[in-house]
Each structure stands twice: as structure tokens, then as C-alpha cells.
Coordinates of C-alpha atoms and ligand atoms in Angstrom, one line a residue:
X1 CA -20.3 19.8 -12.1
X2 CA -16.8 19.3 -13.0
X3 CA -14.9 17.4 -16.1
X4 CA -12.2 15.3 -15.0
X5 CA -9.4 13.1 -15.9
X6 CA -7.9 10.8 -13.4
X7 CA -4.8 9.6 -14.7
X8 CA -4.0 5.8 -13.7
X9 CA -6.4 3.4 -12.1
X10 CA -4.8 1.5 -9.8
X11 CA -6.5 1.4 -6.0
X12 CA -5.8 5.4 -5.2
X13 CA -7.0 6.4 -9.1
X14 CA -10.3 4.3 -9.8
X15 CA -11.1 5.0 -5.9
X16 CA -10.4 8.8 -6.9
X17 CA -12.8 8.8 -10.3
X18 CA -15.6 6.6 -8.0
X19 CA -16.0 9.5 -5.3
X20 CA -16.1 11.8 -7.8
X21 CA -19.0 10.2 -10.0
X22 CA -20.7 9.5 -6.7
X23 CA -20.7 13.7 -6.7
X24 CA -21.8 13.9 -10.1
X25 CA -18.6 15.1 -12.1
X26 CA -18.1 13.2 -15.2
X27 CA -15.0 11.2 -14.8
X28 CA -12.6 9.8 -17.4
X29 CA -9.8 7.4 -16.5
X30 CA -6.6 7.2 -18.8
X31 CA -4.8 4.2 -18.0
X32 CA -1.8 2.7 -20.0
X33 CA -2.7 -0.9 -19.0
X34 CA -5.1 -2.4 -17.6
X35 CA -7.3 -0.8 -14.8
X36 CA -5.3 -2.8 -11.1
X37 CA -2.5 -4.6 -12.2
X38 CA 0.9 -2.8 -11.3
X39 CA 1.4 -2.4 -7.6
X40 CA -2.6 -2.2 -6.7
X41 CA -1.8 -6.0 -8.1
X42 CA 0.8 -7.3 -6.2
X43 CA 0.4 -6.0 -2.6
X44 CA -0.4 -8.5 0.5
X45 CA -4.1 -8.1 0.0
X46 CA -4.8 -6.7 3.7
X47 CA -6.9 -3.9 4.4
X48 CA -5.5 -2.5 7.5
X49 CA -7.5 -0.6 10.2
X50 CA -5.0 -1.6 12.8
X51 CA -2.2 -0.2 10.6
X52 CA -2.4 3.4 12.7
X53 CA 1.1 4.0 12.6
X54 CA 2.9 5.0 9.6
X55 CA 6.2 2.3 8.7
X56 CA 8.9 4.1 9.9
X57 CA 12.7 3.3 9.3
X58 CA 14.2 1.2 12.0
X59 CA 16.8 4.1 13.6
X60 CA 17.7 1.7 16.3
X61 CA 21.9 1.8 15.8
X62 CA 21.9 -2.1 16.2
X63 CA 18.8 -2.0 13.5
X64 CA 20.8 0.3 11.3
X65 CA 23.8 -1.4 11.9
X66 CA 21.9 -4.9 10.3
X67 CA 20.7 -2.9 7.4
X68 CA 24.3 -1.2 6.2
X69 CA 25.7 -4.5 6.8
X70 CA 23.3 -5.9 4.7
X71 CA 22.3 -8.4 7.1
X72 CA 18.1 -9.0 7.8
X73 CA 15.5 -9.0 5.4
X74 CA 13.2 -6.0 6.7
X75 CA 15.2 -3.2 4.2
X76 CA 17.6 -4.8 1.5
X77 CA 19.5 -2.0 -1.1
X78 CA 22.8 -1.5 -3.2
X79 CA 24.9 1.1 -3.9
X80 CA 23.1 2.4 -7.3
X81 CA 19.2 2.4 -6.1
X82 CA 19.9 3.8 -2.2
X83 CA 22.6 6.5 -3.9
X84 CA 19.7 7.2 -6.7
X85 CA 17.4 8.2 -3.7
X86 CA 19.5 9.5 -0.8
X87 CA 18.0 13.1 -0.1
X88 CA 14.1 11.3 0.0
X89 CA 15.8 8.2 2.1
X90 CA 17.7 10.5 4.5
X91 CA 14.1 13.0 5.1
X92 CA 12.1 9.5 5.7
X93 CA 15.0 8.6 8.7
X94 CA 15.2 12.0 9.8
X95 CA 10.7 11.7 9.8
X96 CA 10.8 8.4 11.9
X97 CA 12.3 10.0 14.7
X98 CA 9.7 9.2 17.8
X99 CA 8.3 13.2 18.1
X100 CA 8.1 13.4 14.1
X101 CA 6.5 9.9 13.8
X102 CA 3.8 10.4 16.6
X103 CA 3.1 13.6 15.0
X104 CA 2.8 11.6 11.2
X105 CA 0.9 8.9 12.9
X106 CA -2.2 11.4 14.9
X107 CA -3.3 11.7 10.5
X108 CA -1.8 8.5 9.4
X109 CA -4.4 7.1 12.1
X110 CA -7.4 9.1 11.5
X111 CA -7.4 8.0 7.6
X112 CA -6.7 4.5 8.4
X113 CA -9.1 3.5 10.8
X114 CA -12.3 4.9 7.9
X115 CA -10.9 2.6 5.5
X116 CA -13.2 -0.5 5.9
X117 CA -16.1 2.0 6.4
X118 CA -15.2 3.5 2.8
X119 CA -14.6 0.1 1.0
X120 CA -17.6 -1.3 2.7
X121 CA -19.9 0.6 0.4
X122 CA -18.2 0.3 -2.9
X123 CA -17.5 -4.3 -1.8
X124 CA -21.5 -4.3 -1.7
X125 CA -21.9 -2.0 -4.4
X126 CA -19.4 -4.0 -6.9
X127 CA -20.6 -7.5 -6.2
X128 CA -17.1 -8.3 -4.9
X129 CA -18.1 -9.9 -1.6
X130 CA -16.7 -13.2 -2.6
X131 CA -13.0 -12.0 -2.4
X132 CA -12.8 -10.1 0.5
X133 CA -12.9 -11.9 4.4
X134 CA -13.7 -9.9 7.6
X135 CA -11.8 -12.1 9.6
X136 CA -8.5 -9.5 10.5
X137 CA -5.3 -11.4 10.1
X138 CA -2.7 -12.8 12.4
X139 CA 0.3 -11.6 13.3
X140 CA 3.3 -14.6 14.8
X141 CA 5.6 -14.3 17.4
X142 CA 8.1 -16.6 17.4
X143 CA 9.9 -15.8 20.3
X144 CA 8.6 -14.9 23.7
X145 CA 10.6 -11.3 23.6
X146 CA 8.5 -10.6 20.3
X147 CA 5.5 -11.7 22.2
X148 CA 6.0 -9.3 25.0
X149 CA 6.5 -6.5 22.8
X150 CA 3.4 -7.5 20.3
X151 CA 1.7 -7.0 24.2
X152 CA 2.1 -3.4 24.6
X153 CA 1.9 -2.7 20.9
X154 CA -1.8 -4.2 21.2
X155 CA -2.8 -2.5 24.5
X156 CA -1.5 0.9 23.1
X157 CA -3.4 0.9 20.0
X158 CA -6.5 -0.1 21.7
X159 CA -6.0 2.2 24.1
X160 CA -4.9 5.4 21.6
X161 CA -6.7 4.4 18.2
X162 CA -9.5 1.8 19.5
X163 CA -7.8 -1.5 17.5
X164 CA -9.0 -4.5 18.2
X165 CA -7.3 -7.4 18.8
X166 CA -6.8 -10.9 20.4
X167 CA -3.4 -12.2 21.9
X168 CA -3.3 -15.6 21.1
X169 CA -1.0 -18.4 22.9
X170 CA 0.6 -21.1 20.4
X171 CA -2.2 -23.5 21.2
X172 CA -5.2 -21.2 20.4
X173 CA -2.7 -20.1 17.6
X174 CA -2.7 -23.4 16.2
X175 CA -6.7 -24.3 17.1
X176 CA -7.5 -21.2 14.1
X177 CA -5.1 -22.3 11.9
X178 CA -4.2 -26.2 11.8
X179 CA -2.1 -26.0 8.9
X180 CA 0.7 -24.1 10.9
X181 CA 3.1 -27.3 12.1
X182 CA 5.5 -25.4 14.0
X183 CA 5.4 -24.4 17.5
X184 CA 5.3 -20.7 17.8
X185 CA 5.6 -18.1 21.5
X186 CA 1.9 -16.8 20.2
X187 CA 0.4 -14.5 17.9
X188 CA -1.8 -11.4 17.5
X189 CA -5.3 -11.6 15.9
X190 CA -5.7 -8.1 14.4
X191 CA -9.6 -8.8 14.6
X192 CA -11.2 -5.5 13.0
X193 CA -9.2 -5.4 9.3
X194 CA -9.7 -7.0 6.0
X195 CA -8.5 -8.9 3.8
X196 CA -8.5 -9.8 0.1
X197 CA -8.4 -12.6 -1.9
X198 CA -7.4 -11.3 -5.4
X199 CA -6.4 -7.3 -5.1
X200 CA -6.1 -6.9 -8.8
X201 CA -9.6 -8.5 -9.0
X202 CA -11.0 -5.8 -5.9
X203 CA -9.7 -2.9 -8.1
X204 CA -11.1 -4.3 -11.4
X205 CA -14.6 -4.7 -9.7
X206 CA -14.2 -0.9 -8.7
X207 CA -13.3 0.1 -11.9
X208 CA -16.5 -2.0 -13.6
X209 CA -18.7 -0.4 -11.3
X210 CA -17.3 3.3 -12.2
X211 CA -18.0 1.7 -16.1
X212 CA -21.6 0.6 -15.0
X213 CA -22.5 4.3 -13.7
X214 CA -21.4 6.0 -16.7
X215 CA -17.6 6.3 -16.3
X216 CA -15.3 5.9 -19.3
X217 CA -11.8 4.2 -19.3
X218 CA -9.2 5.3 -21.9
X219 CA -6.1 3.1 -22.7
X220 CA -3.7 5.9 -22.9
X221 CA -0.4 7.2 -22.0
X222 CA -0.8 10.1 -19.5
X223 CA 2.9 10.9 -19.7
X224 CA 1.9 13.8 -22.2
X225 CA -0.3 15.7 -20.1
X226 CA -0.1 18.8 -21.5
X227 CA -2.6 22.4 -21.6
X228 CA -4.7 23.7 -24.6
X229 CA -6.2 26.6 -23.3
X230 CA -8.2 26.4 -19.9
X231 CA -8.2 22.7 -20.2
X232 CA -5.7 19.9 -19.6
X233 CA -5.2 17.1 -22.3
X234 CA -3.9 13.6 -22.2
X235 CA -3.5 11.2 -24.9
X236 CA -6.4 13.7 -27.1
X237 CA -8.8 13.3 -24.3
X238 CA -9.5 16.4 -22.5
X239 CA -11.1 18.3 -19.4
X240 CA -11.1 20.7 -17.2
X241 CA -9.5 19.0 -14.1
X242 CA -6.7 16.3 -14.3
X243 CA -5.5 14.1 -11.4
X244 CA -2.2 12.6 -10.9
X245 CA -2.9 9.3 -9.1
X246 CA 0.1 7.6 -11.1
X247 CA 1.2 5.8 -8.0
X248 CA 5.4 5.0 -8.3
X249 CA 5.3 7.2 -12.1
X250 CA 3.3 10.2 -9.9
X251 CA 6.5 11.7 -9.7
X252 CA 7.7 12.2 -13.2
X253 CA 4.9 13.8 -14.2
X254 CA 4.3 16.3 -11.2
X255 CA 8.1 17.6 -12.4
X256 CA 7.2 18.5 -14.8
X257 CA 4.3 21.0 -13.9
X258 CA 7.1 22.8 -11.4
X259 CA 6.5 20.0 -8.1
X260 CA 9.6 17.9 -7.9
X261 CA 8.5 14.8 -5.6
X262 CA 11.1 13.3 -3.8
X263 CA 10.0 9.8 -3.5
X264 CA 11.0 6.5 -1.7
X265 CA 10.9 3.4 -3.9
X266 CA 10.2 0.7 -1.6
X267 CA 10.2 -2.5 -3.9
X268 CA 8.3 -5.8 -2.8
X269 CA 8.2 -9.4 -4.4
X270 CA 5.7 -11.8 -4.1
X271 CA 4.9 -15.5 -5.9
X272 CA 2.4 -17.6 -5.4
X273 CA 2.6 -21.3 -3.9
X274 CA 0.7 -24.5 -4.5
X275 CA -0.9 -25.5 -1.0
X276 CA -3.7 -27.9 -0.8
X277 CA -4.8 -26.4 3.0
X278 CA -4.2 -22.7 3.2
X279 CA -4.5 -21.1 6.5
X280 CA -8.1 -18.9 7.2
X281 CA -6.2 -16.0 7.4
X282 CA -3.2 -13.8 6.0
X283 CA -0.1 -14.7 8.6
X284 CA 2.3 -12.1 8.9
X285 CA 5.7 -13.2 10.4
X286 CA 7.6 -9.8 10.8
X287 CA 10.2 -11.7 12.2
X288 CA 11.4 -12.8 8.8
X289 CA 9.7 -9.7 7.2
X290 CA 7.4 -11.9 5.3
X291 CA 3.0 -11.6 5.1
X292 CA 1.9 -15.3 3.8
X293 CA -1.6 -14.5 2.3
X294 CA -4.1 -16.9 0.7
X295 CA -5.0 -16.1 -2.6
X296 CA -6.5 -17.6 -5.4
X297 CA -4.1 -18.0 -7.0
X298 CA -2.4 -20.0 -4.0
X299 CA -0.2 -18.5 -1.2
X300 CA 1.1 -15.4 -2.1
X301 CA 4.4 -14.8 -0.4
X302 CA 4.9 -11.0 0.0
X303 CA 8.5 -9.8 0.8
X304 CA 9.5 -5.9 2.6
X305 CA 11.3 -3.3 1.5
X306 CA 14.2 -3.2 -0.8
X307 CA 16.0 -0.1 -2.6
X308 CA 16.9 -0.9 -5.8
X309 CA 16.3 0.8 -9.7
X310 CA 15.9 -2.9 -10.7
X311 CA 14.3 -5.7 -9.7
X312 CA 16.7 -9.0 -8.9
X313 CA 15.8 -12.2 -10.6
X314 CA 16.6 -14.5 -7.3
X315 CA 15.4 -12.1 -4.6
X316 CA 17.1 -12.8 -1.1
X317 CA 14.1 -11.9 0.4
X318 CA 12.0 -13.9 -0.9
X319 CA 13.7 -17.2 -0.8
X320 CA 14.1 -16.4 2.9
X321 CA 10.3 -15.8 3.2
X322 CA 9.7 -18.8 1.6
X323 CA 12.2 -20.5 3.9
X324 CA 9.9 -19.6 7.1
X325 CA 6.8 -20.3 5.2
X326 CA 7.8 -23.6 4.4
X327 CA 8.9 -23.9 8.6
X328 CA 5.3 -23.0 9.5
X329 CA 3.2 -24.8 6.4
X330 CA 3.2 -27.6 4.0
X331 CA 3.8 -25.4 1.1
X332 CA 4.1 -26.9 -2.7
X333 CA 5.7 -25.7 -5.8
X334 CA 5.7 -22.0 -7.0
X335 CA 2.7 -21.3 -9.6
X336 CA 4.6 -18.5 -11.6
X337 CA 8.3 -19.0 -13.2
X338 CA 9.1 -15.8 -11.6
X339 CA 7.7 -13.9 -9.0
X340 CA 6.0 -10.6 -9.0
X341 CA 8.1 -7.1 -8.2
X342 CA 6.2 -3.9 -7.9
X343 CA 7.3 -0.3 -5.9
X344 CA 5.7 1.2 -2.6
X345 CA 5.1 5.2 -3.4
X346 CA 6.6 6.1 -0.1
X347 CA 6.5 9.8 1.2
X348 CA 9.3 11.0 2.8
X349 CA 7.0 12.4 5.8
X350 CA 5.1 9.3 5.7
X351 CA 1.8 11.0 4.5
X352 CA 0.6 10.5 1.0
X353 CA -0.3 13.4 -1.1
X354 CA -3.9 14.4 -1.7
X355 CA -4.9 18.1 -2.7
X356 CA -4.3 20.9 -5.4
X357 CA -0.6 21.0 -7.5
X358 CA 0.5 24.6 -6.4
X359 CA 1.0 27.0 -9.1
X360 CA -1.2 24.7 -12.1
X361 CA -5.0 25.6 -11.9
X362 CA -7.4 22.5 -11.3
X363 CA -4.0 20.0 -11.7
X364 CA -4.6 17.8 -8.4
X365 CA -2.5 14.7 -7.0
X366 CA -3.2 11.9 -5.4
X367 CA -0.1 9.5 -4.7
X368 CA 2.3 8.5 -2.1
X369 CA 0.1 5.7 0.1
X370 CA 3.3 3.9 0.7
X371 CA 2.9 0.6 2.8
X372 CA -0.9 0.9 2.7
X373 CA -2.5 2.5 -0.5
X374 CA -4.7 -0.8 -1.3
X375 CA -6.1 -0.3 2.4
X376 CA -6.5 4.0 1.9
X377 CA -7.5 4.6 -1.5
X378 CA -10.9 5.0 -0.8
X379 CA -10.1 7.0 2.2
X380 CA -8.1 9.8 0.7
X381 CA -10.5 9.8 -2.7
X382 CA -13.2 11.7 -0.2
X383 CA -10.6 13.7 0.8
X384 CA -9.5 14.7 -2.7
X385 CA -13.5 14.5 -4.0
X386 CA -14.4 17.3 -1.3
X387 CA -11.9 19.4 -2.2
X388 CA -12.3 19.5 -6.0
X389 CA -15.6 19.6 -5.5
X390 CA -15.1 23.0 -3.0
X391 CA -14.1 21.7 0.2
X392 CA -11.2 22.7 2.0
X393 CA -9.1 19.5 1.7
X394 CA -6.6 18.3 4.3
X395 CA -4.0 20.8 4.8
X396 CA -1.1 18.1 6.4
X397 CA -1.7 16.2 2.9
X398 CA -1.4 19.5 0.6
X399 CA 1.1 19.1 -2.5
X400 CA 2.5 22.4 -1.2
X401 CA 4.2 21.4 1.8
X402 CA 6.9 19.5 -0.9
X403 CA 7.4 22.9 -2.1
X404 CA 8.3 24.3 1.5
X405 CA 10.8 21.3 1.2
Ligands
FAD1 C1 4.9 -6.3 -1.8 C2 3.9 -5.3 -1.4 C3 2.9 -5.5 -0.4 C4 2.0 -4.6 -0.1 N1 1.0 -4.9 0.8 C5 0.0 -4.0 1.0 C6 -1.1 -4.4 1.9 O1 -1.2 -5.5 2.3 N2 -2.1 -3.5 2.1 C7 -2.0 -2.2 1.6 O2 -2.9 -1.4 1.9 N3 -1.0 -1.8 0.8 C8 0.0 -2.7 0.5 N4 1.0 -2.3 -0.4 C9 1.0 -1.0 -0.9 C10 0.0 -0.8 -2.0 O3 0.0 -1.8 -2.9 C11 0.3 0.5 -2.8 O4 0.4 1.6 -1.8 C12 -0.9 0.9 -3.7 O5 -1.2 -0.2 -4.6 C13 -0.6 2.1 -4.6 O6 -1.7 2.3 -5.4 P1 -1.7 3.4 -6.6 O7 -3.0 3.3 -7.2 O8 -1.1 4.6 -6.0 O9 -0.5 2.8 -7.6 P2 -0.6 1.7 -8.7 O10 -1.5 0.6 -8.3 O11 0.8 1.4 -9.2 O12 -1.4 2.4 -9.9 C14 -0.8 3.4 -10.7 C15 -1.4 3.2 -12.1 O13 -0.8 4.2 -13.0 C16 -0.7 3.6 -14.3 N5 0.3 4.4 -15.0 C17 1.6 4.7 -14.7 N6 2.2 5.5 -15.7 C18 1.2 5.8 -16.6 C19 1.1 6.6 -17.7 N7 2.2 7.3 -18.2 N8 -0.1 6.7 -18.4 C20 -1.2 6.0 -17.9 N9 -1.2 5.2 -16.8 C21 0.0 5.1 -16.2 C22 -0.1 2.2 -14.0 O14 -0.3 1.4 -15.1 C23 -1.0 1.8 -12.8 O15 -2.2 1.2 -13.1 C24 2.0 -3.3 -0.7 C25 2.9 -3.0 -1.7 C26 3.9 -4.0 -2.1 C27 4.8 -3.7 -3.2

């Protein structure tokens, strides 16, 4: 058995240094803060086995059109953070093309629809049953154009990926969840996923279980990674294998061992709201690119995409998601002074990265989960535990097809 360093414990690293105890390696973490709370914190909270397809870039030329123009609220950017990623942004369009998505989406699918199966085991095993519901989420429709399309989007992926799920009509809408007050076309009940009441609390649960069986957690800076001899060293702690599971950072530190990551920076915002009768379930409202989860902290507001080095102080996403919230609920006053910002590790084929760093013995990464890395973390772990433990890996996830360009 194996020494090994997982650098970062967000979802995808203390997921990685779990299935790798559970094969008997002995696992160190090196964290520079505190074990889930960058953008394993701030996500929606769903864990998504109806999310087969990869999020693909609207190519649509009234779609694109809304986007340049600035217009919408599903991809926001300026100048300096879409010009500071071009090349990544451009190979992500060029990817959503329908033959290069369905082709994304046949893996994209197969890892998504384990991922309740692999969290099941380590929920029970962390005592963190009380944060997480079984009871899907729902999906609105406000108008009955959305509703036909949410239709066929429902019947296909039950057909193609076994999803299940309920189409609801604004009354039976409003029967689950009293607290909406405005009169909606319908809604879909994405029955078979998760969700979570406190993300940064799921991964903190994970992390004290990998503690409990014998794990140790350094607060370190990874960023000096470096070799001495066979082994690989960060912040003076040192073994034989390392993995790169830095999330949004992953990149910086893969470039310098020879793999230059072109990454998408997809930031999100959330805050949470006072509400004294939150609905039973997260309520996505794609309409006005907004997921309204309960948390306990309140209702956390969670905003789309947005292409920008730095975050804004007054996002126009997120006052406009708070604007349809506050259509659909009685919502109160904002809990935090300013809300939340984190950045999506998007892959610019849409698959995240999980395998051996070419050219840099037993140097392994594991980033790149994009929309849904609180949802696969545990699914691609396995993958990544199998393979440094002698397995063959998934070859559509390999490092080395960045270096094929
Ligand atoms: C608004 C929003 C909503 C989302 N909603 C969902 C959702 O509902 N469901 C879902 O599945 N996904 C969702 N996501 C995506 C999901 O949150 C991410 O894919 C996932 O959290 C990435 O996890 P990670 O472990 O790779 O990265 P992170 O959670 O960012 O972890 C990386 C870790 O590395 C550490 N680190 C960085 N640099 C160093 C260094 N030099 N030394 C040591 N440590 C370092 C950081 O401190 C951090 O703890 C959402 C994302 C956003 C922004």
C-alpha cells in the first residue's frame, strides 16, 4: 500500500483521500483552509442523478445573441475575464455542438447516475443523515412553452438514462409546496436526486470520518509541491503519490509539472434569506437562472454562470434571482452583508479530469467537475482510487488528452 498526499479537501479531494483509505493507502490531506469551504461551500446543495447531460453553452444564435448583448442572466462576462479565457471558452462552444455533446454526455451520464449510490455509504457512515433529503427537487415552468419542452426533456431522460421524474400541473405544484404564491404553467419533480442542507457541513462530516479512520489533515500551502528524490513534498509533508484535487487553483499547479489546463471559470453567487416557511424542496427556476435552496442557514439563492477575474459587489444576477424568488415566496431580509462568490472548474470538453499527470511519475489529478462536482466527487474518487491503486482508470477522463490539445 501506497503513501499519498491529496492536495485540497473540498468535495472531489476528501472524497479522493476516503476511497483511498477505504483501500488501505495512508492518506494525508494538505489543505490551506479549512476542509469544504471554498466552492464545495457555496454550491446549490443538489446531488444530481438526473443531471446526465453535461451544461453546455447555449449556441442557439438568438441565445448567443442575448449573451454578447449582455442581456439574460444564464452567462453574464466583461471584456477582461471572457478575453482572460477565450481559447478554453471558445473549445467549450465548439464542445456543445449537439454530436460533441451527446458524445460528452454517454460518460457524463454513466458517472452521474452512481452518485447517490457512492454518497449513500459515506451519509450513513459520517452520521450526516440529518442534512441531506431524498426527496429530488423541483424544477418551474413558468410558461406553457417551457412546460412543453421540460416534457420531452423528462421522457428522454427516462427513456435514455432511466431518470425519474413527475410532471406536475400548477395545482399539484402548489399542493407540495404551499409557500410558492404565484401561479406557475407546472413544474418537474426530479424524484430520484438529493439534496443537501449545509454542503460545507456534508464535506466536513466526510473529512471527520477520513480523521476517525486514521487520516491526517495538514493546514498547508500545496502551492510548493515540489520532488526530493522518488517522493513528492508539500508544505514538508511528504509521500510517494500526490494528487491534485485543487478544484478552480488545479490549474496552476498542474503547469507547472508540464500540463497547462485550459480552464473555464464559471463564477456563481449565492446569499442566504430569512424565510419563516421554506419550501420542502430546492426550486430551480431556470427561467431566471436561479436554484432557491433551503438551507440552514435560510434560503440560499444560487446564481449561474458569469466570466469574470473578480467578483462584483452588487451582482446583476443575483438581485434578479432574488427578484423571482421574492415573485414565487414570502422571502425576508438577507442573513449575510454580502453574498457568497465561488468559481465552477469547468472542462472545456465538459469531462472533469481524473487519472495519472503524463510525464510526472505517481503525480495524479482530480479536478474539473464543473456544474456538478458536489454531486460526483465520490463518483470519480473510485475512478481515481482504482487506478492508483492498479486499475486501468477511465481513458475519456485521462490528463493526457489536454496534452493532445
Ligand atoms: C453557485 C454554484 C452552484 C453550484 N451548485 C452545484 C450543485 O447544486 N450540485 C453540484 O454537484 N455542484 C454544484 N456546483 C459545483 C460544485 O460546487 C463544484 O464543482 C465543486 O464544489 C468543486 O469541488 P472541488 O473539491 O473540486 O473544489 P473546491 O471545493 O474549491 O476545493 C478545492 C480546495 O483546494 C484548496 N486549495 C486551493 N489552493 C490550495 C493550496 N495552494 N494549498 C492547499 N489547499 C488549496 C481550497 O482551499 C479548497 O478547499 C455549484 C457551483 C457554484 C459556484
Amino acid at each position: 500500500m501506497a503513501e499519498v498526499l491529496v492536495l485540497g479537501a473540498g468535495m472531489v479531494g476528501v472524497s479522493t483521500a476516503l476511497a483511498l483509505q477505504a483501500r488501505g493507502h495512508d492518506v494525508t490531506i494538505v489543505e490551506r483552509g479549512t476542509p469544504g469551504r471554498e466552492t464545495s461551500y457555496g454550491n446549490a446543495g443538489l446531488i444530481q442523478t438526473e443531471a446526465v447531460e453535461p451544461y453546455a453553452m447555449p449556441l442557439a444564435p438568438g441565445a448567443l445573441l442575448q449573451i454578447a448583448m449582455g442581456r439574460g442572466y444564464d452567462v453574464k462576462w466583461t471584456p477582461q475575464g471572457l478575453l482572460s479565457q477565450l481559447g478554453a471558452v471558445a473549445t467549450y462552444a465548439w464542445n456543445s455542438r449537439p454530436a460533441a455533446h451527446k458524445r460528452a454526455s454517454v460518460t457524463w451520464g454513466k458517472l452521474i447516475r452512481q452518485s447517490t449510490d457512492r454518497h449513500a455509504p459515506l451519509v450513513a457512515a459520517s452520521g450526516a443523515d440529518n442534512i441531506i433529503r431524498r426527496n429530488g427537487y423541483i424544477e418551474i415552468h413558468r410558461t406553457p412553452a417551457r412546460m412543453d419542452k421540460a416534457r420531452v426533456t423528462a421522457e428522454r431522460f427516462a427513456t435514455e438514462f432511466g431518470v425519474q421524474a413527475r410532471l406536475l400541473t400548477g395545482a399539484e405544484l402548489r399542493a407540495m409546496e404551499p409557500s410558492i404564491r404565484t401561479e406557475v404553467e407546472g413544474a418537474t419533480h426530479w424524484s430520484d436526486s438529493w439534496n443537501c442542507a449545509d454542503p460545507g457541513g456534508l464535506v466536513a462530516a466526510y473529512a471527520a470520518l477520513f480523521q476517525k479512520n486514521g487520516g491526517r489533515i495538514v493546514n498547508g500551502d500545496a502551492g510548493d509541491l515540489h520532488r526530493k528524490g522518488a517522493a513528492w513534498v508539500a508544505d514538508e509533508t511528504e509521500a510517494e503519490h500526490a494528487v491534485i484535487a485543487l478544484g478552480p487553483w488545479s490549474p496552476m499547479l498542474t503547469e507547472r509539472f508540464g500540463l497547462k489546463v485550459a480552464m473555464v471559470f464559471k463564477r456563481g453567487y449565492h446569499r442566504h434569506y430569512h424565510m419563516e416557511l421554506p419550501p420542502h424542496h430546492p426550486i430551480a427556476d431556470f427561467g431566471n437562472s436561479v436554484v432557491m435552496s433551503p438551507m440552514r442557514r435560510g434560503l440560499r439563492i444560487a446564481t449561474a454562470a458569469e466570466l469574470t477575474p473578480h467578483p462584483r459587489l452588487s451582482p446583476p444576477q443575483l438581485r434578479h434571482g432574488e427578484k423571482a424568488a421574492r415573485e414565487l415566496f414570502d422571502v425576508g431580509a438577507p442573513v449575510e452583508a454580502e453574498p457568497w462568490t465561488g468559481r465552477r472548474p469547468c472542462m472545456p470538453d465538459m469531462l472533469p479530469v481524473v487519472g495519472r499527470i503524463p510525464d510526472q511519475p505517481n503525480l495524479w489529478g482530480h479536478f474539473g467537475h464543473g456544474h456538478q462536482g458536489f454531486t460526483l466527487g465520490p463518483v470519480t474518487a473510485e475512478i481515481l482510487a482504482d487506478e492508483l491503486s492498479g486499475g486501468m482508470g477511465w481513458a475519456e477522463l485521462q490528463p493526457s488528452r489536454l496534452k493532445r490539445g
